[in-house]
mmCIF file of N, CA, C and O in Angstrom:
data_model
loop_
_atom_site.group_PDB
_atom_site.id
_atom_site.type_symbol
_atom_site.label_atom_id
_atom_site.label_comp_id
_atom_site.label_asym_id
_atom_site.label_seq_id
_atom_site.Cartn_x
_atom_site.Cartn_y
_atom_site.Cartn_z
ATOM 1 N N MET C 1 0.842 -1.190 0.000
ATOM 2 C CA MET C 1 0.000 0.000 0.000
ATOM 3 C C MET C 1 0.889 1.255 0.000
ATOM 4 O O MET C 1 1.912 1.310 0.670
ATOM 5 N N ALA C 2 0.469 2.253 -0.738
ATOM 6 C CA ALA C 2 1.253 3.488 -0.859
ATOM 7 C C ALA C 2 1.187 4.292 0.441
ATOM 8 O O ALA C 2 0.160 4.328 1.110
ATOM 9 N N SER C 3 2.294 4.931 0.771
ATOM 10 C CA SER C 3 2.335 5.787 1.959
ATOM 11 C C SER C 3 1.568 7.079 1.676
ATOM 12 O O SER C 3 1.259 7.403 0.531
ATOM 13 N N LYS C 4 1.290 7.824 2.734
ATOM 14 C CA LYS C 4 0.601 9.109 2.577
ATOM 15 C C LYS C 4 1.428 10.036 1.695
ATOM 16 O O LYS C 4 0.892 10.720 0.826
ATOM 17 N N ALA C 5 2.742 10.041 1.885
ATOM 18 C CA ALA C 5 3.618 10.885 1.061
ATOM 19 C C ALA C 5 3.521 10.489 -0.408
ATOM 20 O O ALA C 5 3.441 11.355 -1.282
ATOM 21 N N GLU C 6 3.510 9.184 -0.695
ATOM 22 C CA GLU C 6 3.421 8.710 -2.083
ATOM 23 C C GLU C 6 2.088 9.106 -2.710
ATOM 24 O O GLU C 6 2.042 9.499 -3.878
ATOM 25 N N LYS C 7 1.014 9.033 -1.940
ATOM 26 C CA LYS C 7 -0.307 9.433 -2.452
ATOM 27 C C LYS C 7 -0.349 10.935 -2.729
ATOM 28 O O LYS C 7 -0.935 11.371 -3.723
ATOM 29 N N ILE C 8 0.287 11.719 -1.879
ATOM 30 C CA ILE C 8 0.325 13.168 -2.089
ATOM 31 C C ILE C 8 1.168 13.496 -3.320
ATOM 32 O O ILE C 8 0.779 14.342 -4.130
ATOM 33 N N VAL C 9 2.289 12.814 -3.481
ATOM 34 C CA VAL C 9 3.118 13.008 -4.679
ATOM 35 C C VAL C 9 2.300 12.718 -5.933
ATOM 36 O O VAL C 9 2.322 13.483 -6.899
ATOM 37 N N ALA C 10 1.551 11.625 -5.921
ATOM 38 C CA ALA C 10 0.711 11.280 -7.071
ATOM 39 C C ALA C 10 -0.317 12.383 -7.331
ATOM 40 O O ALA C 10 -0.543 12.776 -8.479
ATOM 41 N N GLY C 11 -0.919 12.910 -6.266
ATOM 42 C CA GLY C 11 -1.905 13.977 -6.408
ATOM 43 C C GLY C 11 -1.313 15.277 -6.918
ATOM 44 O O GLY C 11 -2.015 16.104 -7.513
ATOM 45 N N LEU C 12 -0.012 15.445 -6.711
ATOM 46 C CA LEU C 12 0.675 16.647 -7.198
ATOM 47 C C LEU C 12 1.202 16.467 -8.617
ATOM 48 O O LEU C 12 1.888 17.322 -9.133
ATOM 49 N N GLY C 13 0.876 15.346 -9.239
ATOM 50 C CA GLY C 13 1.278 15.128 -10.630
ATOM 51 C C GLY C 13 2.544 14.316 -10.788
ATOM 52 O O GLY C 13 3.128 14.270 -11.868
ATOM 53 N N GLY C 14 2.991 13.678 -9.723
ATOM 54 C CA GLY C 14 4.190 12.841 -9.786
ATOM 55 C C GLY C 14 5.427 13.587 -9.332
ATOM 56 O O GLY C 14 5.471 14.814 -9.337
ATOM 57 N N ILE C 15 6.437 12.834 -8.949
ATOM 58 C CA ILE C 15 7.662 13.421 -8.402
ATOM 59 C C ILE C 15 8.333 14.341 -9.416
ATOM 60 O O ILE C 15 8.919 15.360 -9.057
ATOM 61 N N GLU C 16 8.203 14.020 -10.712
ATOM 62 C CA GLU C 16 8.840 14.841 -11.745
ATOM 63 C C GLU C 16 8.146 16.198 -11.918
ATOM 64 O O GLU C 16 8.700 17.101 -12.533
ATOM 65 N N ASN C 17 6.944 16.355 -11.353
ATOM 66 C CA ASN C 17 6.212 17.618 -11.448
ATOM 67 C C ASN C 17 6.500 18.538 -10.259
ATOM 68 O O ASN C 17 6.112 19.697 -10.263
ATOM 69 N N ILE C 18 7.190 18.029 -9.245
ATOM 70 C CA ILE C 18 7.439 18.807 -8.032
ATOM 71 C C ILE C 18 8.829 19.434 -8.106
ATOM 72 O O ILE C 18 9.834 18.733 -8.220
ATOM 73 N N GLU C 19 8.874 20.767 -8.045
ATOM 74 C CA GLU C 19 10.157 21.472 -8.066
ATOM 75 C C GLU C 19 10.691 21.679 -6.658
ATOM 76 O O GLU C 19 11.889 21.628 -6.426
ATOM 77 N N GLU C 20 9.791 21.941 -5.731
ATOM 78 C CA GLU C 20 10.199 22.284 -4.369
ATOM 79 C C GLU C 20 9.102 21.827 -3.404
ATOM 80 O O GLU C 20 7.927 21.869 -3.738
ATOM 81 N N VAL C 21 9.501 21.422 -2.205
ATOM 82 C CA VAL C 21 8.533 21.044 -1.174
ATOM 83 C C VAL C 21 9.069 21.488 0.178
ATOM 84 O O VAL C 21 10.269 21.423 0.430
ATOM 85 N N GLU C 22 8.160 21.956 1.019
ATOM 86 C CA GLU C 22 8.550 22.431 2.346
ATOM 87 C C GLU C 22 7.374 22.225 3.297
ATOM 88 O O GLU C 22 6.240 22.524 2.955
ATOM 89 N N GLY C 23 7.659 21.701 4.478
ATOM 90 C CA GLY C 23 6.638 21.576 5.506
ATOM 91 C C GLY C 23 6.527 22.884 6.269
ATOM 92 O O GLY C 23 7.544 23.509 6.573
ATOM 93 N N CYS C 24 5.332 23.316 6.543
ATOM 94 C CA CYS C 24 5.130 24.574 7.258
ATOM 95 C C CYS C 24 3.957 24.393 8.234
ATOM 96 O O CYS C 24 2.810 24.626 7.876
ATOM 97 N N ILE C 25 4.249 23.928 9.422
ATOM 98 C CA ILE C 25 3.306 23.678 10.505
ATOM 99 C C ILE C 25 2.231 22.683 10.081
ATOM 100 O O ILE C 25 2.382 21.507 10.332
ATOM 101 N N THR C 26 1.157 23.126 9.443
ATOM 102 C CA THR C 26 0.084 22.205 9.045
ATOM 103 C C THR C 26 -0.064 22.114 7.534
ATOM 104 O O THR C 26 -0.989 21.474 7.053
ATOM 105 N N ARG C 27 0.838 22.750 6.796
ATOM 106 C CA ARG C 27 0.713 22.776 5.339
ATOM 107 C C ARG C 27 1.979 22.267 4.671
ATOM 108 O O ARG C 27 3.070 22.440 5.171
ATOM 109 N N LEU C 28 1.755 21.696 3.532
ATOM 110 C CA LEU C 28 2.839 21.298 2.656
ATOM 111 C C LEU C 28 2.875 22.344 1.554
ATOM 112 O O LEU C 28 1.928 22.481 0.796
ATOM 113 N N ARG C 29 3.934 23.134 1.529
ATOM 114 C CA ARG C 29 4.068 24.176 0.501
ATOM 115 C C ARG C 29 4.907 23.602 -0.630
ATOM 116 O O ARG C 29 6.032 23.156 -0.388
ATOM 117 N N THR C 30 4.346 23.614 -1.820
ATOM 118 C CA THR C 30 5.059 23.051 -2.961
ATOM 119 C C THR C 30 5.053 24.017 -4.133
ATOM 120 O O THR C 30 4.177 24.868 -4.248
ATOM 121 N N GLU C 31 6.050 23.855 -4.982
ATOM 122 C CA GLU C 31 6.103 24.518 -6.286
ATOM 123 C C GLU C 31 6.070 23.391 -7.307
ATOM 124 O O GLU C 31 6.886 22.470 -7.233
ATOM 125 N N VAL C 32 5.131 23.460 -8.237
ATOM 126 C CA VAL C 32 5.030 22.434 -9.265
ATOM 127 C C VAL C 32 5.357 23.033 -10.630
ATOM 128 O O VAL C 32 5.252 24.241 -10.834
ATOM 129 N N ILE C 33 5.744 22.169 -11.549
ATOM 130 C CA ILE C 33 6.070 22.611 -12.899
ATOM 131 C C ILE C 33 4.785 22.880 -13.679
ATOM 132 O O ILE C 33 4.643 23.904 -14.327
ATOM 133 N N ASP C 34 3.828 21.938 -13.608
ATOM 134 C CA ASP C 34 2.578 22.052 -14.369
ATOM 135 C C ASP C 34 1.391 21.922 -13.411
ATOM 136 O O ASP C 34 1.016 20.821 -13.029
ATOM 137 N N PRO C 35 0.783 23.063 -13.028
ATOM 138 C CA PRO C 35 -0.332 23.007 -12.081
ATOM 139 C C PRO C 35 -1.551 22.254 -12.609
ATOM 140 O O PRO C 35 -2.367 21.779 -11.824
ATOM 141 N N SER C 36 -1.657 22.076 -13.916
ATOM 142 C CA SER C 36 -2.811 21.345 -14.463
ATOM 143 C C SER C 36 -2.753 19.859 -14.128
ATOM 144 O O SER C 36 -3.761 19.157 -14.217
ATOM 145 N N LYS C 37 -1.582 19.364 -13.728
ATOM 146 C CA LYS C 37 -1.437 17.946 -13.353
ATOM 147 C C LYS C 37 -1.859 17.679 -11.905
ATOM 148 O O LYS C 37 -1.934 16.535 -11.485
ATOM 149 N N VAL C 38 -2.125 18.741 -11.130
ATOM 150 C CA VAL C 38 -2.512 18.577 -9.721
ATOM 151 C C VAL C 38 -3.955 18.089 -9.653
ATOM 152 O O VAL C 38 -4.851 18.668 -10.260
ATOM 153 N N ASP C 39 -4.169 17.005 -8.923
ATOM 154 C CA ASP C 39 -5.485 16.377 -8.785
ATOM 155 C C ASP C 39 -5.983 16.604 -7.356
ATOM 156 O O ASP C 39 -5.599 15.880 -6.436
ATOM 157 N N GLU C 40 -6.844 17.626 -7.189
ATOM 158 C CA GLU C 40 -7.342 17.959 -5.845
ATOM 159 C C GLU C 40 -8.090 16.800 -5.206
ATOM 160 O O GLU C 40 -7.945 16.556 -4.006
ATOM 161 N N ALA C 41 -8.874 16.072 -5.984
ATOM 162 C CA ALA C 41 -9.630 14.938 -5.437
ATOM 163 C C ALA C 41 -8.681 13.876 -4.894
ATOM 164 O O ALA C 41 -8.922 13.310 -3.824
ATOM 165 N N ALA C 42 -7.588 13.619 -5.618
ATOM 166 C CA ALA C 42 -6.606 12.628 -5.160
ATOM 167 C C ALA C 42 -5.913 13.103 -3.889
ATOM 168 O O ALA C 42 -5.659 12.308 -2.982
ATOM 169 N N LEU C 43 -5.610 14.408 -3.812
ATOM 170 C CA LEU C 43 -4.984 14.946 -2.607
ATOM 171 C C LEU C 43 -5.915 14.818 -1.410
ATOM 172 O O LEU C 43 -5.491 14.434 -0.319
ATOM 173 N N LYS C 44 -7.196 15.098 -1.610
ATOM 174 C CA LYS C 44 -8.161 14.974 -0.505
ATOM 175 C C LYS C 44 -8.335 13.510 -0.117
ATOM 176 O O LYS C 44 -8.451 13.194 1.062
ATOM 177 N N ALA C 45 -8.313 12.615 -1.095
ATOM 178 C CA ALA C 45 -8.399 11.179 -0.802
ATOM 179 C C ALA C 45 -7.174 10.709 -0.021
ATOM 180 O O ALA C 45 -7.250 9.758 0.755
ATOM 181 N N ALA C 46 -6.037 11.398 -0.208
ATOM 182 C CA ALA C 46 -4.794 11.056 0.502
ATOM 183 C C ALA C 46 -4.772 11.626 1.915
ATOM 184 O O ALA C 46 -3.840 11.393 2.667
ATOM 185 N N GLY C 47 -5.804 12.409 2.269
ATOM 186 C CA GLY C 47 -5.889 12.932 3.629
ATOM 187 C C GLY C 47 -5.786 14.443 3.747
ATOM 188 O O GLY C 47 -5.795 14.965 4.857
ATOM 189 N N ALA C 48 -5.683 15.146 2.623
ATOM 190 C CA ALA C 48 -5.602 16.607 2.680
ATOM 191 C C ALA C 48 -6.944 17.187 3.116
ATOM 192 O O ALA C 48 -7.997 16.730 2.691
ATOM 193 N N HIS C 49 -6.879 18.188 3.988
ATOM 194 C CA HIS C 49 -8.091 18.873 4.440
ATOM 195 C C HIS C 49 -8.481 19.966 3.466
ATOM 196 O O HIS C 49 -9.624 20.412 3.448
ATOM 197 N N GLY C 50 -7.524 20.404 2.666
ATOM 198 C CA GLY C 50 -7.787 21.449 1.682
ATOM 199 C C GLY C 50 -6.580 21.627 0.786
ATOM 200 O O GLY C 50 -5.482 21.164 1.084
ATOM 201 N N VAL C 51 -6.811 22.309 -0.340
ATOM 202 C CA VAL C 51 -5.755 22.585 -1.310
ATOM 203 C C VAL C 51 -5.903 24.038 -1.731
ATOM 204 O O VAL C 51 -6.990 24.476 -2.090
ATOM 205 N N VAL C 52 -4.796 24.782 -1.663
ATOM 206 C CA VAL C 52 -4.792 26.184 -2.071
ATOM 207 C C VAL C 52 -3.857 26.313 -3.261
ATOM 208 O O VAL C 52 -2.669 26.006 -3.152
ATOM 209 N N LYS C 53 -4.405 26.740 -4.401
ATOM 210 C CA LYS C 53 -3.593 26.894 -5.616
ATOM 211 C C LYS C 53 -3.379 28.374 -5.895
ATOM 212 O O LYS C 53 -4.334 29.148 -5.896
ATOM 213 N N MET C 54 -2.131 28.738 -6.129
ATOM 214 C CA MET C 54 -1.777 30.110 -6.516
ATOM 215 C C MET C 54 -0.728 30.001 -7.607
ATOM 216 O O MET C 54 0.475 29.990 -7.326
ATOM 217 N N GLY C 55 -1.165 29.846 -8.840
ATOM 218 C CA GLY C 55 -0.226 29.625 -9.944
ATOM 219 C C GLY C 55 0.469 28.291 -9.767
ATOM 220 O O GLY C 55 -0.178 27.267 -9.611
ATOM 221 N N ASN C 56 1.798 28.322 -9.766
ATOM 222 C CA ASN C 56 2.571 27.086 -9.598
ATOM 223 C C ASN C 56 2.785 26.729 -8.135
ATOM 224 O O ASN C 56 3.350 25.688 -7.836
ATOM 225 N N ALA C 57 2.352 27.598 -7.222
ATOM 226 C CA ALA C 57 2.476 27.322 -5.794
ATOM 227 C C ALA C 57 1.212 26.599 -5.326
ATOM 228 O O ALA C 57 0.107 27.092 -5.503
ATOM 229 N N ILE C 58 1.409 25.434 -4.752
ATOM 230 C CA ILE C 58 0.294 24.633 -4.249
ATOM 231 C C ILE C 58 0.528 24.387 -2.767
ATOM 232 O O ILE C 58 1.586 23.902 -2.380
ATOM 233 N N GLN C 59 -0.471 24.742 -1.955
ATOM 234 C CA GLN C 59 -0.398 24.429 -0.526
ATOM 235 C C GLN C 59 -1.399 23.316 -0.248
ATOM 236 O O GLN C 59 -2.572 23.425 -0.599
ATOM 237 N N VAL C 60 -0.905 22.257 0.360
ATOM 238 C CA VAL C 60 -1.752 21.123 0.722
ATOM 239 C C VAL C 60 -1.893 21.145 2.243
ATOM 240 O O VAL C 60 -0.905 20.993 2.961
ATOM 241 N N VAL C 61 -3.116 21.369 2.724
ATOM 242 C CA VAL C 61 -3.372 21.428 4.164
ATOM 243 C C VAL C 61 -3.544 19.993 4.656
ATOM 244 O O VAL C 61 -4.512 19.321 4.303
ATOM 245 N N ILE C 62 -2.567 19.525 5.471
ATOM 246 C CA ILE C 62 -2.603 18.127 5.894
ATOM 247 C C ILE C 62 -2.514 17.918 7.395
ATOM 248 O O ILE C 62 -2.613 16.798 7.855
ATOM 249 N N GLY C 63 -2.337 18.959 8.156
ATOM 250 C CA GLY C 63 -2.281 18.798 9.605
ATOM 251 C C GLY C 63 -0.855 18.736 10.115
ATOM 252 O O GLY C 63 0.103 19.046 9.409
ATOM 253 N N THR C 64 -0.723 18.307 11.347
ATOM 254 C CA THR C 64 0.558 18.394 12.054
ATOM 255 C C THR C 64 1.652 17.480 11.504
ATOM 256 O O THR C 64 2.807 17.631 11.885
ATOM 257 N N ASP C 65 1.327 16.562 10.614
ATOM 258 C CA ASP C 65 2.370 15.695 10.052
ATOM 259 C C ASP C 65 2.954 16.265 8.754
ATOM 260 O O ASP C 65 3.602 15.555 7.993
ATOM 261 N N ALA C 66 2.775 17.567 8.504
ATOM 262 C CA ALA C 66 3.291 18.198 7.285
ATOM 263 C C ALA C 66 4.813 18.092 7.193
ATOM 264 O O ALA C 66 5.351 17.777 6.131
ATOM 265 N N ASP C 67 5.522 18.364 8.274
ATOM 266 C CA ASP C 67 6.989 18.327 8.233
ATOM 267 C C ASP C 67 7.530 16.932 7.920
ATOM 268 O O ASP C 67 8.386 16.800 7.031
ATOM 269 N N PRO C 68 7.061 15.871 8.600
ATOM 270 C CA PRO C 68 7.581 14.543 8.252
ATOM 271 C C PRO C 68 7.216 14.116 6.829
ATOM 272 O O PRO C 68 8.009 13.465 6.149
ATOM 273 N N ILE C 69 6.038 14.500 6.354
ATOM 274 C CA ILE C 69 5.648 14.148 4.979
ATOM 275 C C ILE C 69 6.540 14.905 3.989
ATOM 276 O O ILE C 69 6.976 14.330 2.994
ATOM 277 N N ALA C 70 6.841 16.175 4.267
ATOM 278 C CA ALA C 70 7.740 16.940 3.401
ATOM 279 C C ALA C 70 9.109 16.258 3.350
ATOM 280 O O ALA C 70 9.707 16.146 2.271
ATOM 281 N N ALA C 71 9.588 15.789 4.476
ATOM 282 C CA ALA C 71 10.883 15.096 4.530
ATOM 283 C C ALA C 71 10.836 13.810 3.698
ATOM 284 O O ALA C 71 11.784 13.500 2.965
ATOM 285 N N ASP C 72 9.725 13.070 3.790
ATOM 286 C CA ASP C 72 9.571 11.846 2.999
ATOM 287 C C ASP C 72 9.594 12.151 1.508
ATOM 288 O O ASP C 72 10.220 11.427 0.722
ATOM 289 N N ILE C 73 8.905 13.235 1.103
ATOM 290 C CA ILE C 73 8.865 13.611 -0.315
ATOM 291 C C ILE C 73 10.255 14.063 -0.777
ATOM 292 O O ILE C 73 10.695 13.688 -1.863
ATOM 293 N N GLU C 74 10.949 14.827 0.059
ATOM 294 C CA GLU C 74 12.307 15.262 -0.296
ATOM 295 C C GLU C 74 13.225 14.064 -0.506
ATOM 296 O O GLU C 74 14.081 14.074 -1.389
ATOM 297 N N ASP C 75 13.035 12.998 0.292
ATOM 298 C CA ASP C 75 13.842 11.781 0.141
ATOM 299 C C ASP C 75 13.574 11.103 -1.197
ATOM 300 O O ASP C 75 14.441 10.399 -1.720
ATOM 301 N N MET C 76 12.376 11.292 -1.770
ATOM 302 C CA MET C 76 12.029 10.687 -3.062
ATOM 303 C C MET C 76 12.620 11.473 -4.237
ATOM 304 O O MET C 76 12.750 10.926 -5.323
ATOM 305 N N MET C 77 12.945 12.740 -4.004
ATOM 306 C CA MET C 77 13.376 13.615 -5.103
ATOM 307 C C MET C 77 14.829 13.385 -5.480
ATOM 308 O O MET C 77 15.617 12.898 -4.812
#
C-alpha cells in the first residue's frame, strides 16, 4: 500500500512535477512545474483537508504531520 507521502506526490502530478517542497506547521508548501497535473480529489483522498492553488504554488493542508511528509517527499526527489 502506498504511503501518505506517495499518495500526495501522485496527487501533485508525480515526483517529476514537483520542483520544491517544504513543511510549514500544518501545510505542505510546494512549487510544481505544471499546475494542471494537480489532482485535488486525489490529494483529498490522501488525507488533505484542503488545497490552495496560486499559480505554480500549491499548498496542501494536511495537519501536524506536514513536516515529516515533506521530509519523505524530499527523500524521493
